[in-house]
Coordinates of C-alpha atoms in Angstrom, one line a residue:
Chain A
M1 CA 17.3 18.7 -56.6
S2 CA 20.1 19.9 -54.2
L3 CA 23.4 20.5 -55.6
T4 CA 25.0 20.7 -52.3
K5 CA 26.1 17.1 -51.3
I6 CA 26.7 16.6 -47.5
G7 CA 27.4 13.5 -45.8
F8 CA 25.2 11.2 -43.8
S9 CA 26.5 11.9 -40.3
D10 CA 26.0 15.7 -40.9
L11 CA 22.6 15.1 -42.4
V12 CA 21.6 13.4 -39.1
R13 CA 23.3 16.2 -37.1
R14 CA 21.3 18.9 -38.8
Q15 CA 18.1 17.1 -38.7
Y16 CA 18.8 16.3 -35.1
L17 CA 19.2 20.1 -34.7
F18 CA 16.1 20.9 -36.6
K19 CA 14.0 18.8 -34.5
L20 CA 15.1 20.3 -31.3
R21 CA 13.8 23.4 -32.8
A22 CA 10.7 22.2 -34.2
Y23 CA 9.7 20.0 -31.4
S24 CA 10.4 22.5 -28.8
G25 CA 6.6 22.1 -27.7
V26 CA 7.7 18.8 -26.0
F27 CA 9.8 20.4 -23.6
T28 CA 6.8 23.2 -22.8
T29 CA 4.8 19.9 -22.2
L30 CA 7.6 18.5 -20.0
M31 CA 7.7 21.8 -17.8
V32 CA 3.9 21.9 -17.5
L33 CA 3.5 18.4 -16.6
Q34 CA 6.4 18.3 -13.9
A35 CA 4.8 21.6 -12.4
L36 CA 1.6 19.8 -11.9
G37 CA 3.7 16.8 -10.5
I38 CA 5.3 18.9 -8.2
L39 CA 2.2 20.8 -7.0
F40 CA 0.3 17.3 -6.4
S41 CA 3.4 16.3 -4.6
V42 CA 3.7 19.3 -2.3
L43 CA -0.2 19.5 -1.7
G44 CA -1.3 16.1 -1.6
G45 CA 1.7 14.2 -0.1
N46 CA 0.6 10.7 1.0
S47 CA 0.0 10.2 4.8
S48 CA -0.7 7.1 7.0
G49 CA -1.3 7.1 10.8
T50 CA -1.5 4.6 13.6
W51 CA -2.4 4.9 17.2
S52 CA -2.2 3.2 20.6
T53 CA -3.0 3.9 23.9
K54 CA 0.2 6.1 24.5
V55 CA 0.6 7.9 20.9
E56 CA -1.0 8.8 17.6
I57 CA 1.5 9.1 14.8
T58 CA 0.4 10.8 11.5
V59 CA 3.1 10.7 9.1
S60 CA 3.1 12.7 5.8
F61 CA 5.5 11.6 3.3
Y62 CA 6.9 13.5 0.3
S63 CA 8.7 12.5 -2.8
A64 CA 9.3 13.1 -6.5
E65 CA 7.7 9.9 -7.5
Q66 CA 4.7 11.7 -9.0
V67 CA 6.8 13.8 -11.3
I68 CA 8.7 10.8 -11.9
M69 CA 5.6 8.9 -13.1
F70 CA 4.5 12.1 -15.1
T71 CA 7.8 12.3 -16.7
M72 CA 7.6 8.6 -17.7
L73 CA 4.3 9.0 -19.3
W74 CA 5.5 12.2 -20.9
I75 CA 8.4 10.6 -22.7
F76 CA 6.3 7.6 -23.9
I77 CA 3.5 9.8 -25.3
S78 CA 6.3 12.1 -26.8
A79 CA 8.1 9.2 -28.6
I80 CA 4.6 8.2 -29.8
L81 CA 3.5 11.4 -31.1
I82 CA 6.9 12.4 -33.1
T83 CA 6.1 9.5 -35.2
T84 CA 2.5 10.9 -36.0
K85 CA 2.1 12.6 -39.7
A86 CA 1.9 15.8 -38.3
Y87 CA 5.4 15.6 -37.2
R88 CA 6.7 13.6 -40.0
E89 CA 5.6 16.4 -42.6
D90 CA 8.3 18.3 -41.3
D91 CA 10.9 16.0 -41.8
F92 CA 10.4 16.6 -45.7
T93 CA 12.0 20.1 -45.2
F94 CA 15.2 18.3 -45.6
V95 CA 16.8 16.0 -48.2
T96 CA 16.4 12.7 -46.2
N97 CA 15.7 9.1 -45.9
R98 CA 14.3 6.8 -43.4
K99 CA 17.4 6.0 -41.7
S100 CA 18.8 9.3 -41.3
N101 CA 15.4 10.6 -40.0
N102 CA 15.1 7.7 -37.6
L103 CA 18.5 8.3 -36.3
A104 CA 17.6 11.8 -35.7
N105 CA 14.7 10.9 -33.9
G106 CA 16.6 8.3 -31.7
L107 CA 19.2 11.2 -30.7
F108 CA 16.1 13.6 -30.0
L109 CA 14.7 11.0 -27.7
I110 CA 18.0 10.4 -25.9
T111 CA 18.1 14.1 -25.4
A112 CA 14.5 14.2 -24.2
S113 CA 15.1 11.2 -21.9
L114 CA 18.3 13.0 -20.4
I115 CA 16.3 16.5 -19.9
G116 CA 13.4 14.6 -18.5
G117 CA 15.2 12.0 -16.2
L118 CA 17.4 15.1 -14.8
T119 CA 14.7 17.3 -14.1
S120 CA 12.3 14.8 -12.4
Y121 CA 15.2 13.9 -10.1
L122 CA 16.2 17.3 -9.3
S123 CA 12.3 18.1 -8.9
G124 CA 12.8 16.0 -5.8
F125 CA 14.8 18.7 -3.9
L126 CA 12.6 21.5 -5.1
I127 CA 9.7 19.5 -3.1
K128 CA 12.1 19.0 -0.1
V129 CA 13.0 23.0 0.1
I130 CA 9.5 24.0 -0.2
M131 CA 8.5 21.5 2.4
R132 CA 11.7 23.1 4.4
F133 CA 10.0 26.8 4.3
F134 CA 6.6 26.0 4.4
N135 CA 6.1 23.0 6.7
G136 CA 7.1 23.3 10.5
N137 CA 6.4 19.7 11.4
Y138 CA 9.3 17.6 12.8
L139 CA 11.2 15.6 10.2
A140 CA 12.1 12.1 10.3
V141 CA 14.8 12.1 7.8
S142 CA 14.5 8.4 6.0
G143 CA 14.3 9.2 2.4
L144 CA 17.7 10.2 1.0
P145 CA 19.9 7.7 -0.6
S146 CA 22.7 6.8 2.1
T147 CA 25.6 6.6 -0.3
W148 CA 27.0 8.4 -3.1
F149 CA 26.9 5.2 -5.0
E150 CA 23.1 4.7 -4.2
L151 CA 22.6 8.3 -5.3
F152 CA 24.4 7.8 -8.8
S153 CA 22.8 4.3 -9.5
G154 CA 19.4 5.8 -8.9
I155 CA 19.9 8.7 -11.2
V156 CA 21.6 6.3 -13.9
A157 CA 18.8 4.1 -13.7
L158 CA 16.3 6.9 -13.9
L159 CA 17.8 8.2 -17.2
L160 CA 17.7 4.5 -18.5
L161 CA 14.3 4.1 -17.6
M162 CA 13.2 7.1 -19.5
L163 CA 15.3 6.0 -22.6
L164 CA 13.6 2.7 -22.4
L165 CA 10.1 3.8 -22.4
S166 CA 11.0 6.4 -25.1
M167 CA 12.1 3.6 -27.5
L168 CA 9.1 1.7 -26.5
G169 CA 6.7 4.5 -27.2
Y170 CA 8.6 5.2 -30.5
L171 CA 8.3 1.6 -31.5
I172 CA 4.6 1.8 -30.6
G173 CA 4.3 5.1 -32.6
N174 CA 5.7 3.3 -35.6
I175 CA 3.6 0.4 -35.6
V176 CA 0.6 2.4 -35.3
Q177 CA 1.7 4.4 -38.5
L178 CA 1.7 1.3 -40.4
H179 CA -2.3 1.1 -40.0
K180 CA -4.8 2.8 -37.8
V181 CA -6.2 -0.4 -36.6
F182 CA -3.1 -0.8 -34.3
I183 CA -4.6 2.1 -32.2
V184 CA -7.5 -0.4 -31.1
L185 CA -5.1 -3.6 -31.4
L186 CA -2.5 -2.7 -29.3
P187 CA -4.2 -2.1 -26.0
V188 CA -6.3 -5.2 -26.8
L189 CA -3.0 -7.2 -27.4
F190 CA -1.7 -5.5 -24.3
I191 CA -4.5 -6.6 -22.0
G192 CA -4.5 -10.1 -23.6
F193 CA -0.9 -10.5 -23.0
L194 CA -1.4 -9.3 -19.3
S195 CA -4.1 -12.1 -18.8
L196 CA -1.9 -14.5 -20.5
A197 CA 1.1 -13.6 -18.5
N198 CA -1.2 -13.9 -15.4
N199 CA -2.4 -17.4 -16.5
L200 CA 0.5 -19.0 -17.5
G201 CA 2.9 -20.6 -14.9
D202 CA 0.9 -19.3 -11.9
G203 CA 1.4 -15.7 -12.9
K204 CA 4.8 -15.8 -12.9
L205 CA 5.6 -14.8 -16.3
G206 CA 4.5 -11.3 -15.8
T207 CA 6.2 -11.2 -12.7
N208 CA 9.5 -12.6 -14.2
I209 CA 9.3 -9.8 -16.9
F210 CA 8.8 -7.0 -14.3
S211 CA 11.4 -8.5 -12.0
F212 CA 14.0 -8.9 -15.2
Y213 CA 14.2 -5.1 -14.9
F214 CA 13.1 -4.1 -11.6
A215 CA 14.5 -6.6 -9.1
E216 CA 17.8 -6.3 -10.7
A217 CA 20.3 -5.0 -7.9
S218 CA 23.3 -4.5 -10.0
I219 CA 23.1 -1.3 -11.8
L220 CA 26.0 -2.7 -14.1
I221 CA 23.7 -5.5 -15.4
F222 CA 20.5 -3.1 -15.2
T223 CA 22.3 -1.0 -17.9
V224 CA 23.0 -3.8 -19.9
K225 CA 19.8 -5.2 -19.8
V226 CA 18.2 -1.7 -20.5
I227 CA 20.3 -0.7 -23.4
T228 CA 20.2 -3.9 -25.2
T229 CA 16.1 -3.8 -25.1
S230 CA 16.1 -0.1 -25.9
T231 CA 18.4 -0.7 -29.1
L232 CA 16.4 -3.8 -29.9
L233 CA 13.2 -1.8 -29.8
F234 CA 14.9 1.0 -31.8
I235 CA 16.0 -1.6 -34.3
F236 CA 12.6 -2.9 -34.7
S237 CA 11.3 0.8 -35.2
L238 CA 13.9 1.1 -38.1
I239 CA 12.7 -2.0 -39.8
I240 CA 8.8 -1.3 -39.3
S241 CA 9.6 2.4 -40.3
S242 CA 11.1 1.3 -43.7
R243 CA 7.8 -0.5 -44.6
Q244 CA 6.0 2.8 -44.4
E245 CA 4.6 4.0 -47.5
V246 CA 6.8 6.7 -49.3
R247 CA 5.7 10.0 -49.8
L248 CA 5.7 11.2 -53.4
Chain B
M1 CA -8.0 -13.0 -13.4
I2 CA -6.1 -9.5 -14.1
A3 CA -7.6 -6.6 -12.8
I4 CA -9.0 -4.5 -15.6
L5 CA -10.1 -1.1 -13.8
P6 CA -6.1 -0.1 -13.1
I7 CA -5.3 -0.9 -16.7
F8 CA -8.4 0.9 -18.1
I9 CA -7.5 3.9 -15.6
M10 CA -3.8 4.0 -17.1
L11 CA -5.0 4.1 -20.6
L12 CA -7.6 6.7 -19.7
I13 CA -4.9 8.8 -18.1
I14 CA -2.7 8.4 -21.3
G15 CA -5.6 9.4 -23.4
I16 CA -6.2 12.6 -21.1
L17 CA -2.5 13.4 -21.2
I18 CA -2.3 13.3 -25.2
M19 CA -5.2 15.7 -25.4
L20 CA -3.5 17.9 -23.0
Y21 CA -0.3 17.4 -24.9
R22 CA -2.0 18.5 -27.8
I23 CA -3.4 21.6 -26.4
I24 CA -0.1 22.7 -25.2
I25 CA 1.5 22.0 -28.4
I26 CA -0.9 24.0 -30.5
S27 CA -0.7 26.9 -27.7
N28 CA 3.2 26.4 -27.9
R29 CA 3.3 26.9 -31.6
K30 CA 0.9 30.0 -31.6
F31 CA 2.3 32.0 -28.8
I32 CA 6.0 30.9 -27.9
T33 CA 8.8 30.4 -30.1
S34 CA 11.4 27.6 -29.7
N35 CA 14.2 30.0 -28.6
Q36 CA 11.6 31.4 -25.9
V37 CA 10.8 27.4 -25.0
Y38 CA 14.6 26.7 -24.4
V39 CA 15.1 30.0 -22.2
I40 CA 12.2 29.0 -19.9
L41 CA 13.7 25.5 -19.9
S42 CA 17.1 26.7 -18.9
G43 CA 15.4 28.7 -16.3
Y44 CA 13.5 25.9 -14.8
F45 CA 16.7 23.9 -14.9
I46 CA 18.5 26.5 -12.7
L47 CA 15.6 26.7 -10.3
L48 CA 15.9 23.1 -9.8
L49 CA 19.9 23.5 -9.4
V50 CA 19.0 26.2 -6.8
S51 CA 16.9 24.0 -5.1
L52 CA 19.5 21.6 -4.9
G53 CA 22.0 24.2 -3.6
I54 CA 19.6 25.5 -0.9
F55 CA 19.1 21.9 0.0
I56 CA 22.9 21.3 0.5
V57 CA 24.1 24.6 1.9
N58 CA 20.8 25.2 4.2
P59 CA 19.9 21.9 5.4
Y60 CA 16.9 21.3 7.6
P61 CA 17.5 22.8 11.3
E62 CA 18.9 20.2 13.5
S63 CA 16.2 21.0 16.2
S64 CA 13.6 19.7 13.9
V65 CA 15.6 16.6 12.2
L66 CA 15.2 13.3 14.3
S67 CA 17.9 11.1 13.1
E68 CA 18.5 8.7 15.9
K69 CA 18.0 5.0 14.4
L70 CA 16.5 2.1 16.3
D71 CA 17.0 -1.5 15.7
T72 CA 13.3 -2.2 15.6
E73 CA 13.3 -5.8 14.3
N74 CA 13.9 -7.0 18.0
I75 CA 11.8 -4.7 20.1
P76 CA 9.2 -6.6 21.7
G77 CA 5.5 -5.0 21.4
M78 CA 4.1 -4.8 24.7
Y79 CA 1.3 -7.3 24.4
S80 CA 3.7 -10.0 23.3
M81 CA 5.8 -8.8 26.7
F82 CA 2.6 -9.3 28.6
Y83 CA 2.2 -12.9 27.2
D84 CA 5.7 -13.8 27.8
V85 CA 5.3 -12.6 31.6
T86 CA 1.8 -14.1 32.6
E87 CA 1.8 -17.1 30.3
E88 CA 5.1 -18.3 29.7
G89 CA 6.6 -17.2 32.9
I90 CA 9.4 -15.1 32.1
P91 CA 10.6 -12.7 34.7
I92 CA 9.8 -9.1 34.4
D93 CA 13.6 -8.2 35.1
E94 CA 14.1 -9.5 31.6
F95 CA 12.6 -6.4 30.0
E96 CA 14.8 -4.1 32.1
D97 CA 15.7 -2.2 28.9
Y98 CA 11.8 -1.0 28.3
K99 CA 11.6 0.5 31.6
E100 CA 10.1 4.0 31.4
N101 CA 9.7 5.2 34.8
E102 CA 9.0 3.7 38.4
W103 CA 7.0 4.7 41.4
K104 CA 6.6 3.9 45.0
F105 CA 3.8 4.7 47.4
E106 CA 3.0 4.0 51.2
F107 CA 0.0 1.8 51.1
S108 CA -2.0 0.3 54.1
G109 CA -5.7 0.0 52.8
E110 CA -7.5 -3.4 52.0
T111 CA -8.5 -2.3 48.4
L112 CA -6.7 -0.6 45.4
Q113 CA -9.0 1.3 42.9
L114 CA -7.0 1.5 39.4
Q115 CA -8.1 4.5 37.4
F116 CA -7.1 4.8 34.1
S117 CA -7.1 8.3 32.3
G118 CA -6.5 7.6 28.7
D119 CA -8.1 6.2 25.7
E120 CA -10.2 3.8 26.9
T121 CA -10.9 2.1 23.3
Y122 CA -7.8 0.0 24.1
D123 CA -6.9 -2.3 26.5
L124 CA -4.0 -1.3 28.9
P125 CA -2.2 -4.2 29.8
I126 CA -1.6 -4.5 33.6
I127 CA 0.3 -7.2 35.6
I128 CA 0.0 -7.3 39.2
Q129 CA 2.4 -9.4 41.5
R130 CA 1.4 -10.1 45.2
K131 CA 4.2 -9.4 47.7
G132 CA 4.9 -10.3 51.2
L133 CA 2.3 -9.6 54.1
M134 CA 4.7 -7.2 55.8
D135 CA 5.4 -5.1 53.0
E136 CA 3.0 -2.1 52.8
T137 CA 4.4 -0.4 49.7
L138 CA 3.0 -0.3 46.2
E139 CA 5.7 -0.3 43.5
V140 CA 4.5 0.8 40.1
V141 CA 6.7 0.4 36.9
V142 CA 5.7 1.3 33.6
Y143 CA 7.3 -0.3 30.4
S144 CA 7.1 1.0 27.1
S145 CA 8.1 0.2 23.7
P146 CA 9.4 3.1 21.5
S147 CA 7.6 4.5 18.6
S148 CA 9.5 5.1 15.3
V149 CA 9.1 6.3 11.8
G150 CA 11.5 4.4 9.3
N151 CA 13.2 3.4 12.2
I152 CA 13.9 7.0 13.3
D153 CA 13.4 7.1 16.9
L154 CA 10.4 9.4 18.2
S155 CA 11.1 9.0 22.0
S156 CA 11.8 12.4 22.3
M157 CA 8.4 13.5 21.4
I158 CA 6.7 11.4 23.4
R159 CA 5.2 12.5 26.9
P160 CA 5.9 9.4 29.3
S161 CA 3.0 8.0 31.5
E162 CA 2.3 9.4 35.0
V163 CA 1.0 7.3 37.9
R164 CA -0.4 8.8 41.5
L165 CA -1.9 7.6 44.4
L166 CA -5.0 9.8 45.1
G167 CA -6.8 9.7 48.5
G168 CA -4.7 6.8 49.8
N169 CA -6.3 3.9 47.8
V170 CA -6.8 5.0 44.1
L171 CA -4.1 4.6 41.9
E172 CA -4.3 6.6 38.9
I173 CA -2.6 5.6 35.6
N174 CA -2.3 8.7 33.2
E175 CA -1.3 8.1 29.7
P176 CA -1.1 11.7 28.1
S177 CA -2.5 11.9 24.6
N178 CA 0.7 11.8 22.5
S179 CA -0.1 13.2 18.9
I180 CA 2.6 13.5 16.7
D181 CA 2.9 14.9 13.1
V182 CA 6.0 13.8 11.2
V183 CA 7.0 14.6 7.9
S184 CA 9.3 12.4 6.1
F185 CA 10.9 11.9 2.9
K186 CA 10.1 8.6 1.0
Q187 CA 12.8 7.5 -1.3
E188 CA 11.8 7.2 -4.8
F189 CA 11.4 3.4 -6.1
I190 CA 14.2 3.6 -8.3
F191 CA 16.6 4.8 -5.7
N192 CA 15.6 1.6 -3.8
Q193 CA 16.2 -0.9 -6.4
F194 CA 20.2 -0.2 -5.9
S195 CA 19.9 0.2 -2.1
K196 CA 21.3 -2.7 0.2
D197 CA 19.0 -1.4 2.9
A198 CA 15.8 -0.9 0.8
N199 CA 12.6 -2.6 2.2
E200 CA 10.2 -3.7 -0.5
D201 CA 7.2 -2.6 1.8
E202 CA 8.5 0.9 2.2
V203 CA 9.1 1.2 -1.6
F204 CA 5.4 1.0 -2.0
F205 CA 3.6 2.0 1.2
G206 CA 5.9 4.8 2.7
P207 CA 8.3 4.4 5.9
R208 CA 7.3 1.8 8.6
I209 CA 5.7 3.0 11.5
E210 CA 6.1 1.4 14.7
I211 CA 3.6 2.4 17.6
G212 CA 4.7 2.6 21.1
E213 CA 2.5 0.7 23.8
S214 CA 2.7 0.7 27.5
L215 CA 2.7 -1.9 29.9
V216 CA 2.1 -1.4 33.8
Y217 CA 3.8 -3.9 36.3
I218 CA 2.4 -3.4 39.9
R219 CA 3.7 -5.0 43.1
I220 CA 1.1 -5.0 46.1
P221 CA 1.1 -6.1 49.8
N222 CA -0.5 -9.6 49.9
G223 CA -4.3 -9.4 50.6
V224 CA -4.9 -6.3 49.0
Q225 CA -8.1 -6.2 46.6
I226 CA -8.1 -4.8 43.2
D227 CA -11.2 -2.8 42.2
A228 CA -10.8 -1.8 38.5
V229 CA -13.0 -0.8 35.5
D230 CA -13.4 -3.6 33.1
Y231 CA -11.6 -2.3 30.1
L232 CA -8.2 -2.9 31.5
E233 CA -6.5 -6.2 30.8
I234 CA -5.4 -7.3 34.2
E235 CA -3.5 -10.5 34.9
Y236 CA -1.8 -11.7 38.3
V237 CA 1.6 -13.4 38.7
N238 CA 3.2 -14.9 41.6

């Protein structure tokens, strides 16, 4: 029994700081995956070509998309893994409850999303600088945001996307912790849902869900949609987590 | 029917990444302390910021950057121009903007032999117009459409066509081979979502490539016969 009484917010803060140390391996994985993404982007940039009687053009185009995709998978998997037993055991170092633990996890995932989003965005410049010094071909500049607003919107959207995926991963992780049968059931349900979405309304359901986020041209509305969805996913995680068995 | 294969591949990739993830986490716990991880992460972040700095302070040299933009929407292909002139009767003068070069030769023979030096697997469209009897000159005009990548004009990198009259009756049209390698940066998908100029195709397939084509317009004295290899697409207009 602890004789020291600490407030709830202080408990969450301490747990959050502890998790930053205990889950540092998550960031090692981020760096390894991003290094792989940068390597793949530089060595295997996509290329396309076309020709006529007059000219043959081959274009090699480079972007940080592979790094962004790897980072999206990273945050999704990280969010699932921090709900697993190995990580949960660490939480019992503290006098804690489900709520403070989940909030600390949420803060950790927000931090991880920020770090992942920013580094994946900045990795695009590393790729461009590498190409600058190691590729002497002519450069047709066409792949840079044309205004500061576009640049700002892109970075915000990238961070939000990471947050959304982290909350989705966290929910899935918590569902799987309810019963191991969900490890098989969730992918099956996912494929079943895709099939259903494809068949219902001439396949427009799936398209509509995708368009709800990715066809939204206003950064403000996109932000509201993603934050609302992420909050809902996190609330579901809290509810599911509270149904998990208690460790005695 | 949904495609199962991409979903299966995606799940497989996630599975492989989880395994990789666990290996890294185990190694991490054995060999690196959390402080060391954050030192390395800070170093990585600084490296990325330095890249951003280099990109801003030391951009690509102007000589290697192509930035002149084209409005490719309204540029006709040479084959559609060929159709417009030969079938629709539109005067060639309407396409003055696409004139690449022109030549004039004295010609007094009865047969003009056309030779093409270039890629024979493609039909070079040629339009021939007969002139008045008393005019003993050949006029050759080469029209061409520009090449572009993501609307960036590549014209400065393309050697123009050459036309010569050999031995008095052989007109040689030479299309020099232009092989161009261009590096382009594709804007990441998330940035295109909020861009007014975003092109959906470019988001998925990269910058759009417009390939330049040529059309040759020849005015010959009336009565002159044309002798040409069959892979040239020749049409006559009045």
